[in-house]
mmCIF file of C-alpha atoms in Angstrom:
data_model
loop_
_atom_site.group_PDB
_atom_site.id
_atom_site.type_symbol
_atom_site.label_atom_id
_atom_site.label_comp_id
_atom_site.label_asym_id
_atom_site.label_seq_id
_atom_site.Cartn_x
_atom_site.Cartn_y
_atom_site.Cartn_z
ATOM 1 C CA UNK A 649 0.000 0.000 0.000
ATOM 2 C CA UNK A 650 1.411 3.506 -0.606
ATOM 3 C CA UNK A 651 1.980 6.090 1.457
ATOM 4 C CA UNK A 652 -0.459 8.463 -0.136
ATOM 5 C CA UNK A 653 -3.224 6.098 0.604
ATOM 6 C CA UNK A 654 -2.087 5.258 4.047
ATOM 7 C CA UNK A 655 -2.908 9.047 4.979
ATOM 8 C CA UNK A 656 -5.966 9.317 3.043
ATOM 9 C CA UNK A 657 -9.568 8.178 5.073
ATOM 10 C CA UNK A 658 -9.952 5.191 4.092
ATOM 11 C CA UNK A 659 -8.729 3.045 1.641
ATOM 12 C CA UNK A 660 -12.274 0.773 0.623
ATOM 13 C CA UNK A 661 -11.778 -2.552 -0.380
ATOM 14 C CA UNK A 662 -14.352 -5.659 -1.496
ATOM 15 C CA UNK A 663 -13.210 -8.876 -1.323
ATOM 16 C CA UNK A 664 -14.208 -11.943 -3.781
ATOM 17 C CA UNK A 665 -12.882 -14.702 -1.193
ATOM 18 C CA UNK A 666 -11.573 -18.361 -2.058
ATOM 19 C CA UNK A 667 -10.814 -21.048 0.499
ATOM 20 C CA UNK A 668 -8.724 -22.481 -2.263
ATOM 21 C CA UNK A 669 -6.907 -19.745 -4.318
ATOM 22 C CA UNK A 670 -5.113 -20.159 -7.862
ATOM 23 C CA UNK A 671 -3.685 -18.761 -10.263
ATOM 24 C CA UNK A 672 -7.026 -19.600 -12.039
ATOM 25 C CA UNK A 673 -9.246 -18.547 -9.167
ATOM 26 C CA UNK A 674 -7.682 -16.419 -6.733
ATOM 27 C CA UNK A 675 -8.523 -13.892 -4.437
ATOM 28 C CA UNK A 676 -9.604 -10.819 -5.929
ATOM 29 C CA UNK A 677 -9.961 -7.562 -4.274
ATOM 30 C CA UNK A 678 -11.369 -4.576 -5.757
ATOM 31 C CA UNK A 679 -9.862 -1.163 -4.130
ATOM 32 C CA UNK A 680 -11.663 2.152 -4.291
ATOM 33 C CA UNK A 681 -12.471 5.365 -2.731
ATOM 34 C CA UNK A 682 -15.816 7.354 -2.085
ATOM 35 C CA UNK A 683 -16.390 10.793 -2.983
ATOM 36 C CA UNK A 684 -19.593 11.964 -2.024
ATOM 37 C CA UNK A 685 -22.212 9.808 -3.677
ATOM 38 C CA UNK A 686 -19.818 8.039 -6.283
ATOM 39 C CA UNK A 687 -17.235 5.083 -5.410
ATOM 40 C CA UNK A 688 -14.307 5.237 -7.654
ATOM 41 C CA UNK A 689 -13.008 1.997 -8.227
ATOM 42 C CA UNK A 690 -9.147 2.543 -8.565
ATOM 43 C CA UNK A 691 -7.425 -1.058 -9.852
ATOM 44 C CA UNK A 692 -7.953 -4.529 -8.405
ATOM 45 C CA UNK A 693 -5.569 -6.964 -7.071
ATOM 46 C CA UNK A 694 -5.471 -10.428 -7.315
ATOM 47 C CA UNK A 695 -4.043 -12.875 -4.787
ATOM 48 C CA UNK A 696 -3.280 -16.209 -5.686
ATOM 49 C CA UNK A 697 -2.284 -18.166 -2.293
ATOM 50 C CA UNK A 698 -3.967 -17.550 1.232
ATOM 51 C CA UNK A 699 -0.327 -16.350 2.143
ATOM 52 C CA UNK A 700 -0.669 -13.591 -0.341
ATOM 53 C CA UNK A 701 -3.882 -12.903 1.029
ATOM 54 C CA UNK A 702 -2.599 -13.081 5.242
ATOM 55 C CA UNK A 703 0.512 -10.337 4.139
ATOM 56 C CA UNK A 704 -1.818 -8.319 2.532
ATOM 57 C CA UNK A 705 -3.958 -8.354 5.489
ATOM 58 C CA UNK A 706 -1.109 -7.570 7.497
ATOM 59 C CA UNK A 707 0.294 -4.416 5.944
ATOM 60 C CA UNK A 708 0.231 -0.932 8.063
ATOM 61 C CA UNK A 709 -2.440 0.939 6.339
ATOM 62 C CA UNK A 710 -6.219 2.813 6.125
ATOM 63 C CA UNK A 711 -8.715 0.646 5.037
ATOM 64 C CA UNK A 712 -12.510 -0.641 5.684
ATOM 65 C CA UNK A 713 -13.011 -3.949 3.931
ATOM 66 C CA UNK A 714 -16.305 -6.040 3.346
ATOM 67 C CA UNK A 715 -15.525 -9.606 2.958
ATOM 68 C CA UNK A 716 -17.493 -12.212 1.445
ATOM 69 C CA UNK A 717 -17.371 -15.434 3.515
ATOM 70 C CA UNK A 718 -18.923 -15.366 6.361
ATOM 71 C CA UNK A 719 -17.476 -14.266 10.082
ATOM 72 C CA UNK A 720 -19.524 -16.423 12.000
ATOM 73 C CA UNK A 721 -21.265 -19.613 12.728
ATOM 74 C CA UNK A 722 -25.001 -20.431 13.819
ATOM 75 C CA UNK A 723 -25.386 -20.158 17.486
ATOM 76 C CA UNK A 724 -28.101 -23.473 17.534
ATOM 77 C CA UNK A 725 -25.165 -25.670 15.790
ATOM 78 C CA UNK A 726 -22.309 -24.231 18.240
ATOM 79 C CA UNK A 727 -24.564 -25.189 20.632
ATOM 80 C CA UNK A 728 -25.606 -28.229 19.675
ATOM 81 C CA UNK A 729 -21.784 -29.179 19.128
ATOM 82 C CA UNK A 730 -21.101 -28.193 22.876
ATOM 83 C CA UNK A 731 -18.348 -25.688 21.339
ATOM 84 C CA UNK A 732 -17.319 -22.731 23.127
ATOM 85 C CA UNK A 733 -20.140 -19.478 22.738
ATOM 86 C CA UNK A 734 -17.686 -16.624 22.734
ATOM 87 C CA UNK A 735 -16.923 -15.993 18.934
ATOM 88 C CA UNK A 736 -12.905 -16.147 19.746
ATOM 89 C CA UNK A 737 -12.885 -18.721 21.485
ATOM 90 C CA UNK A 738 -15.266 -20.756 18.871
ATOM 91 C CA UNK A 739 -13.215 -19.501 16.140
ATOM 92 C CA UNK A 740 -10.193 -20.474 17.663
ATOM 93 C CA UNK A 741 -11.741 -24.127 18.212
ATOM 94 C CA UNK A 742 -12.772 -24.029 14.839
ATOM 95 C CA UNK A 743 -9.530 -23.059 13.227
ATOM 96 C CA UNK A 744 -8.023 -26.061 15.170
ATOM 97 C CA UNK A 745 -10.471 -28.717 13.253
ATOM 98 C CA UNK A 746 -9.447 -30.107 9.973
ATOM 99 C CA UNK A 747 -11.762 -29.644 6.860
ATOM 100 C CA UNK A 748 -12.938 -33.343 7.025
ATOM 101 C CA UNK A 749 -13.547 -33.141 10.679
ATOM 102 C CA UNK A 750 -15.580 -30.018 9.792
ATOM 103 C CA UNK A 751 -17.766 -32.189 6.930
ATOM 104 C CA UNK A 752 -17.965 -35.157 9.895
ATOM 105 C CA UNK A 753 -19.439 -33.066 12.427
ATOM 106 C CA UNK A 754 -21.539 -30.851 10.023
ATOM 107 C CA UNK A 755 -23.187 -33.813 8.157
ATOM 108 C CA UNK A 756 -23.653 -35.731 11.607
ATOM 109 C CA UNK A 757 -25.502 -32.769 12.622
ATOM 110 C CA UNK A 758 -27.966 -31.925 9.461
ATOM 111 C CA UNK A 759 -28.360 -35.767 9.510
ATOM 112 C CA UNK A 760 -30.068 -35.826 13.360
ATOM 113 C CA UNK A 761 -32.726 -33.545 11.502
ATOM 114 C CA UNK A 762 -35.473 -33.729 9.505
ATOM 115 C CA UNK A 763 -35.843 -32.924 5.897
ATOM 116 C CA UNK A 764 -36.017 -29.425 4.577
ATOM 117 C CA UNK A 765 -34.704 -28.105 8.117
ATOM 118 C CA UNK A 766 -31.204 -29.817 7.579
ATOM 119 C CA UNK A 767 -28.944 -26.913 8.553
ATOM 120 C CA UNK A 768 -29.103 -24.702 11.359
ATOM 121 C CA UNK A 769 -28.911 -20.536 10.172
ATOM 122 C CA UNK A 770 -27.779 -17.268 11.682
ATOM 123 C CA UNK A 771 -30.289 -14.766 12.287
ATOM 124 C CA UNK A 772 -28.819 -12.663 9.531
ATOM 125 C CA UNK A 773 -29.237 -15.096 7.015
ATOM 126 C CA UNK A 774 -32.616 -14.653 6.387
ATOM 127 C CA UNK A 775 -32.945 -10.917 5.379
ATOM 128 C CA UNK A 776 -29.529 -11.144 3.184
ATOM 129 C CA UNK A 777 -30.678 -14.451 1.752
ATOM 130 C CA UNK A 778 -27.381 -16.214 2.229
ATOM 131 C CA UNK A 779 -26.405 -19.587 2.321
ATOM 132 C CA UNK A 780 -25.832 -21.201 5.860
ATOM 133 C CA UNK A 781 -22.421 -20.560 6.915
ATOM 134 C CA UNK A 782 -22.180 -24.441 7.780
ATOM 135 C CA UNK A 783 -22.882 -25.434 4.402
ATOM 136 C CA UNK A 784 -19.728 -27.723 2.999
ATOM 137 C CA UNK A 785 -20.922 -28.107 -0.569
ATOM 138 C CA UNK A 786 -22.259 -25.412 -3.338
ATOM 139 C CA UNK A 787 -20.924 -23.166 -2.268
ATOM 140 C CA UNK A 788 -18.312 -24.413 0.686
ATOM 141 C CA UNK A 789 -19.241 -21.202 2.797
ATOM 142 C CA UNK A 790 -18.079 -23.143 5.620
ATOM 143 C CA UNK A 791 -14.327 -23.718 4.437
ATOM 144 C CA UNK A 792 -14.327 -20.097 3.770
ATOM 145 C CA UNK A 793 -14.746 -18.839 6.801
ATOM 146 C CA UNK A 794 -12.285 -21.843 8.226
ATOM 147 C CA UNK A 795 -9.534 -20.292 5.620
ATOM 148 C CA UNK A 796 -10.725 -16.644 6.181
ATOM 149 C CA UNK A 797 -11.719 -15.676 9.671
ATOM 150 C CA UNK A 798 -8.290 -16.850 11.451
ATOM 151 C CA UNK A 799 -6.279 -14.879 8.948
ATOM 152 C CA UNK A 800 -8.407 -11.337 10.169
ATOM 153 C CA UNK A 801 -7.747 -12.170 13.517
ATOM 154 C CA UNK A 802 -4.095 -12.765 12.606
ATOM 155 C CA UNK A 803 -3.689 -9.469 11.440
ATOM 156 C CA UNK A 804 -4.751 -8.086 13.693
ATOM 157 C CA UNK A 805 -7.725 -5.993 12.161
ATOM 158 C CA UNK A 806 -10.769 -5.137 13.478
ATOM 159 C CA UNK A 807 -13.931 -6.934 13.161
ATOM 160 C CA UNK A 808 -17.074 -4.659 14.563
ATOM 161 C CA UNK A 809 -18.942 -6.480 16.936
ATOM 162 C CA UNK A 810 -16.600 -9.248 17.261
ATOM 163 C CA UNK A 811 -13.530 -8.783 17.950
ATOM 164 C CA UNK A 812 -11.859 -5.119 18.747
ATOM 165 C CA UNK A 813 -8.402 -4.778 16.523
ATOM 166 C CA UNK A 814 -6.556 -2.254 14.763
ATOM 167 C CA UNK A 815 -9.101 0.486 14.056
ATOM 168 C CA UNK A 816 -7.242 1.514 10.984
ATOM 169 C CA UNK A 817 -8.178 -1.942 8.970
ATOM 170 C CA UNK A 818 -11.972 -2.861 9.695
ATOM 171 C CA UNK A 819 -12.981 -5.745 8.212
ATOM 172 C CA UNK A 820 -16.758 -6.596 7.304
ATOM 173 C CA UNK A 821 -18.844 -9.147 6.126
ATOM 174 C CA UNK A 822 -19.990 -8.993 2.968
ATOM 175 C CA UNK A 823 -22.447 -10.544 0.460
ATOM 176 C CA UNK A 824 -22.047 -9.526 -3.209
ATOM 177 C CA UNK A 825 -25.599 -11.668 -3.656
ATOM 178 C CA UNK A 826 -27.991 -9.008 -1.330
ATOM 179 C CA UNK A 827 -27.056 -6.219 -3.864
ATOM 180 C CA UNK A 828 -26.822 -8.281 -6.861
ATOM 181 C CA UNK A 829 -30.228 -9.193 -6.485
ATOM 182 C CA UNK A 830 -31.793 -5.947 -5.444
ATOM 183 C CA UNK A 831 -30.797 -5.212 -9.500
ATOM 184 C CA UNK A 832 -31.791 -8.669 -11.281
ATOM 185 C CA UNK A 833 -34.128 -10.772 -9.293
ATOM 186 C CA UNK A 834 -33.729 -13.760 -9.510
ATOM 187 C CA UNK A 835 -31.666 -13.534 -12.880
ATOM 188 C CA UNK A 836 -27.960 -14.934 -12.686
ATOM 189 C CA UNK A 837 -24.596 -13.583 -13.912
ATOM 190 C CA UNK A 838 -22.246 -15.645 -13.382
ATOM 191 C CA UNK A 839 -20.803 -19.167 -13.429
ATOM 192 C CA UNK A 840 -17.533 -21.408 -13.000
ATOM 193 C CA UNK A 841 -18.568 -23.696 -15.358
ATOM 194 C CA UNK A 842 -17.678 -23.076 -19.606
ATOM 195 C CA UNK A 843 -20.850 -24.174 -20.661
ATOM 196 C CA UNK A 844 -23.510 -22.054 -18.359
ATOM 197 C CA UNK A 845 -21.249 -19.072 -19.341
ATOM 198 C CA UNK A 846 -24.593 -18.181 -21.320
ATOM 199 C CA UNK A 847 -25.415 -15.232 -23.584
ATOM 200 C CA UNK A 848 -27.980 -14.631 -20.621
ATOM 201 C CA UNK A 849 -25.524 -14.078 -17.947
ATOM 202 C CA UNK A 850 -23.572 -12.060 -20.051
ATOM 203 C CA UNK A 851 -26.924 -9.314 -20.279
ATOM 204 C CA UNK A 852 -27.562 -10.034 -16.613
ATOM 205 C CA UNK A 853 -23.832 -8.450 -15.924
ATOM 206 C CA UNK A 854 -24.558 -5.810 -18.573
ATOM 207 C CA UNK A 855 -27.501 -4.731 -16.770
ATOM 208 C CA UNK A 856 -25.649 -4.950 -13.253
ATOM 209 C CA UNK A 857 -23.282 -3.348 -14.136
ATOM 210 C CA UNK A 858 -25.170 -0.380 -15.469
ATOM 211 C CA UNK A 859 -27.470 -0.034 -12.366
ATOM 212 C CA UNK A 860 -24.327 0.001 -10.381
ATOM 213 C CA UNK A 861 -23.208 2.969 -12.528
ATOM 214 C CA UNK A 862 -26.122 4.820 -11.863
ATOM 215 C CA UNK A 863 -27.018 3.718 -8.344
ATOM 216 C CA UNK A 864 -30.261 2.215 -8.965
ATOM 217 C CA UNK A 865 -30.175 0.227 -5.940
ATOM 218 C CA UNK A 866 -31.346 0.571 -2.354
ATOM 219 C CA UNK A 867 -27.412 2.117 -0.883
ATOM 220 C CA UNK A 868 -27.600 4.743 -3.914
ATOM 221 C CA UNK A 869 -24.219 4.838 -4.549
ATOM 222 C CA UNK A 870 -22.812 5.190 -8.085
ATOM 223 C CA UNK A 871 -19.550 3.505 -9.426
ATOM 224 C CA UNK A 872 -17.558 5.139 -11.138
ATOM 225 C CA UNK A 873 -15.375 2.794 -13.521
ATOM 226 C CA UNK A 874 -13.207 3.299 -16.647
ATOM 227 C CA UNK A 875 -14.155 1.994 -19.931
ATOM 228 C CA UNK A 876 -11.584 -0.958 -19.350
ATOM 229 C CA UNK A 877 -13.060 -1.440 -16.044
ATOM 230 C CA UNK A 878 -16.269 -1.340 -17.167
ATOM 231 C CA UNK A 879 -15.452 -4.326 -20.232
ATOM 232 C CA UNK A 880 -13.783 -6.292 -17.455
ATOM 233 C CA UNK A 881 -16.446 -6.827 -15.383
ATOM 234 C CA UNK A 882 -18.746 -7.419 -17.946
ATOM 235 C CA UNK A 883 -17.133 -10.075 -19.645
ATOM 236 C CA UNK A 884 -15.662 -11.780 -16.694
ATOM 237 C CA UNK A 885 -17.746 -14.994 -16.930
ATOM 238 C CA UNK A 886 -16.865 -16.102 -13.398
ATOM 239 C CA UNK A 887 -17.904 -12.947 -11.843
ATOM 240 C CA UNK A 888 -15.235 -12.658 -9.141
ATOM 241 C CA UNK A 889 -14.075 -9.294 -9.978
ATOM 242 C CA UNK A 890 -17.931 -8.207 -10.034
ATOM 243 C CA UNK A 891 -18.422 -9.797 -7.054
ATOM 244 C CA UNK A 892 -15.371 -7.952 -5.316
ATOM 245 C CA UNK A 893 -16.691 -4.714 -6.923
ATOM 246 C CA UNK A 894 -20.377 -5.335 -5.110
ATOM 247 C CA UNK A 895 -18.815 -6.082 -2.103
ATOM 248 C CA UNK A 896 -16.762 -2.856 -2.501
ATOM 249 C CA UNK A 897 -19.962 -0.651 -3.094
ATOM 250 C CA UNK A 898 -21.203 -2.086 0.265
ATOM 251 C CA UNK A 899 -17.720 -1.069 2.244
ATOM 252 C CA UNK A 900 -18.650 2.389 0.812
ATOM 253 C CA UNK A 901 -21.900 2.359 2.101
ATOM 254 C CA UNK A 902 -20.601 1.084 5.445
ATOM 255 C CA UNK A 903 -17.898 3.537 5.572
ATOM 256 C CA UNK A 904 -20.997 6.239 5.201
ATOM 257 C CA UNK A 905 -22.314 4.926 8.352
ATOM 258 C CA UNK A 906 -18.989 5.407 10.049
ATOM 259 C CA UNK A 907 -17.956 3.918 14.313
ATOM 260 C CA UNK A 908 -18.425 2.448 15.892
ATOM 261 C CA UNK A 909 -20.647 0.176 14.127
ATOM 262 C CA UNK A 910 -20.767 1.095 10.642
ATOM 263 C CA UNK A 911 -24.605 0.237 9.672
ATOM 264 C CA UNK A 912 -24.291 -3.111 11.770
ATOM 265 C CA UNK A 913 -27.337 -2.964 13.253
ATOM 266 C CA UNK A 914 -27.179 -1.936 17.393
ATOM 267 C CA UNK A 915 -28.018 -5.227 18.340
ATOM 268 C CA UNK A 916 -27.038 -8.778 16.931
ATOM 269 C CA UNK A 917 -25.792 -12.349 17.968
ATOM 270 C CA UNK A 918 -21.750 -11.401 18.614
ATOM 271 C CA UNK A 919 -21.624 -15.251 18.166
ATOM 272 C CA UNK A 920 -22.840 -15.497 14.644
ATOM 273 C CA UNK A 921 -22.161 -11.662 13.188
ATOM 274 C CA UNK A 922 -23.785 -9.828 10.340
ATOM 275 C CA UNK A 923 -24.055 -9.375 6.994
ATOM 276 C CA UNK A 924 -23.864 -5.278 6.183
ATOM 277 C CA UNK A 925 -26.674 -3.923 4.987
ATOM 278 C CA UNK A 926 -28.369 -6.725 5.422
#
């Protein structure tokens, strides 16, 4: 990070987060700043290890970050699981577990219940919409926050509600899907997979795009993007740097709201966390 945007309040920052980065598939982060009503998006970087991704967390620096994987687990499985009910202390016992110990004890759990009520949910799920941040499969939200979570608390930053850090890096959690869908319904944009990159999905990021350039969503905030930017997004068929980019435009929003809480609502589980603007 340079000096020039170490001074500056803040650096912004979304986060398109993978438990397994690659050169193929990394990390991407989109970096901007807000000015006024607009969020300039100034370049994005992209991470290819999780030790990329832990020394970039780690550098001195500005910065209020939304994340997308969640920071939290549900309080009825923690429970269930007789693990400890303070978030650092559950996060450190979860950090400790392997991924296939993780699978064991989450599929031992949905498998005690009955059907359609298989996983357990944090109260914030519901409004944002979000997957269950025990789910192992499609997508492995629950390996994310395994890989994610102990990194933040490694470096040290601060997590609102959770965890008090350096109040210079505030980290968030995120969910490119809320806003996404405030602009298309239930239409998709994206996909891993060659052959559901469709000529659909590509008008589905067209139109995203474009609403996010104009702010016709609920946060009202307008991106601000250069041409190239603008062709990136659009034609990346995976959607991770648009992802990184919605999760950006929710940062600004947050960083609107400003401390301590930064439109977290005043009260919420501080073992499962919260979705902003959810």
């Amino acid at each position: 990070m340079s000096a020039p945007e170490a001074l500056v309040s803040p650096l912004l920052l979304g986060c398109d987060f993978s438990s397994r980065p690659t050169r193929r598939k990394p990390i991407v982060l989109a970096l901007g700043r807000l000015q006024r009503q607009q969020v300039q998006v100034l370049r994005f970087e992209y991470l290819n290890t999780l030790e990329e991704f832990a020394d970039w967390l780690a550098l001195p620096g500005h910065w209020l970050g939304a994340f997308d994987f969640p920071f939290g687990l549900p309080r009825e499985l923690v429970e269930t699981l007789d693990w400890p009910t303070s978030w650092a202390a559950c996060m450190a016992h979860y950090a400790g577990l392997s991924r296939a110990s993780i699978r064991e004890h989450f599929a031992a759990f949905c498998n005690a219940r009955p059907k359609g009520a298989k996983f357990a949910h944090r109260a914030t799920d519901l409004p944002a919409r979000s997957s269950p941040s025990m789910k192992w499969v499609n997508p492995p939200v629950a390996y994310m926050l395994h890989a994610g979570v102990p990194l933040l608390i490694q470096a040290g930053v601060h997590l609102p509600g959770l965890h008090p850090g350096d109040p210079a890096r505030v980290a968030l959690e995120g969910y490119p899907g809320l806003l996404a869908r405030e602009v298309l319904g239930a239409r998709s944009y994206k996909s891993d997979q060659r052959d559901q990159q469709t000529p659909q999905r590509l008008i589905a990021r067209k139109d995203l795009v474009t609403a996010l350039e104009q702010g016709r969503h609920r946060l009202g905030l307008r991106l601000r993007l250069s041409p190239a930017m603008h062709d990136g997004l659009v034609d990346d068929a995976k959607g991770d740097s648009l992802d990184a980019v919605l999760c950006l435009v929710q940062a600004a929003w947050a960083s609107q709201q400003g401390e301590p809480r930064y439109g977290l609502p005043d009260q919420f589980d501080p073992l499962e966390g919260w979705i902003v603007t959810a």
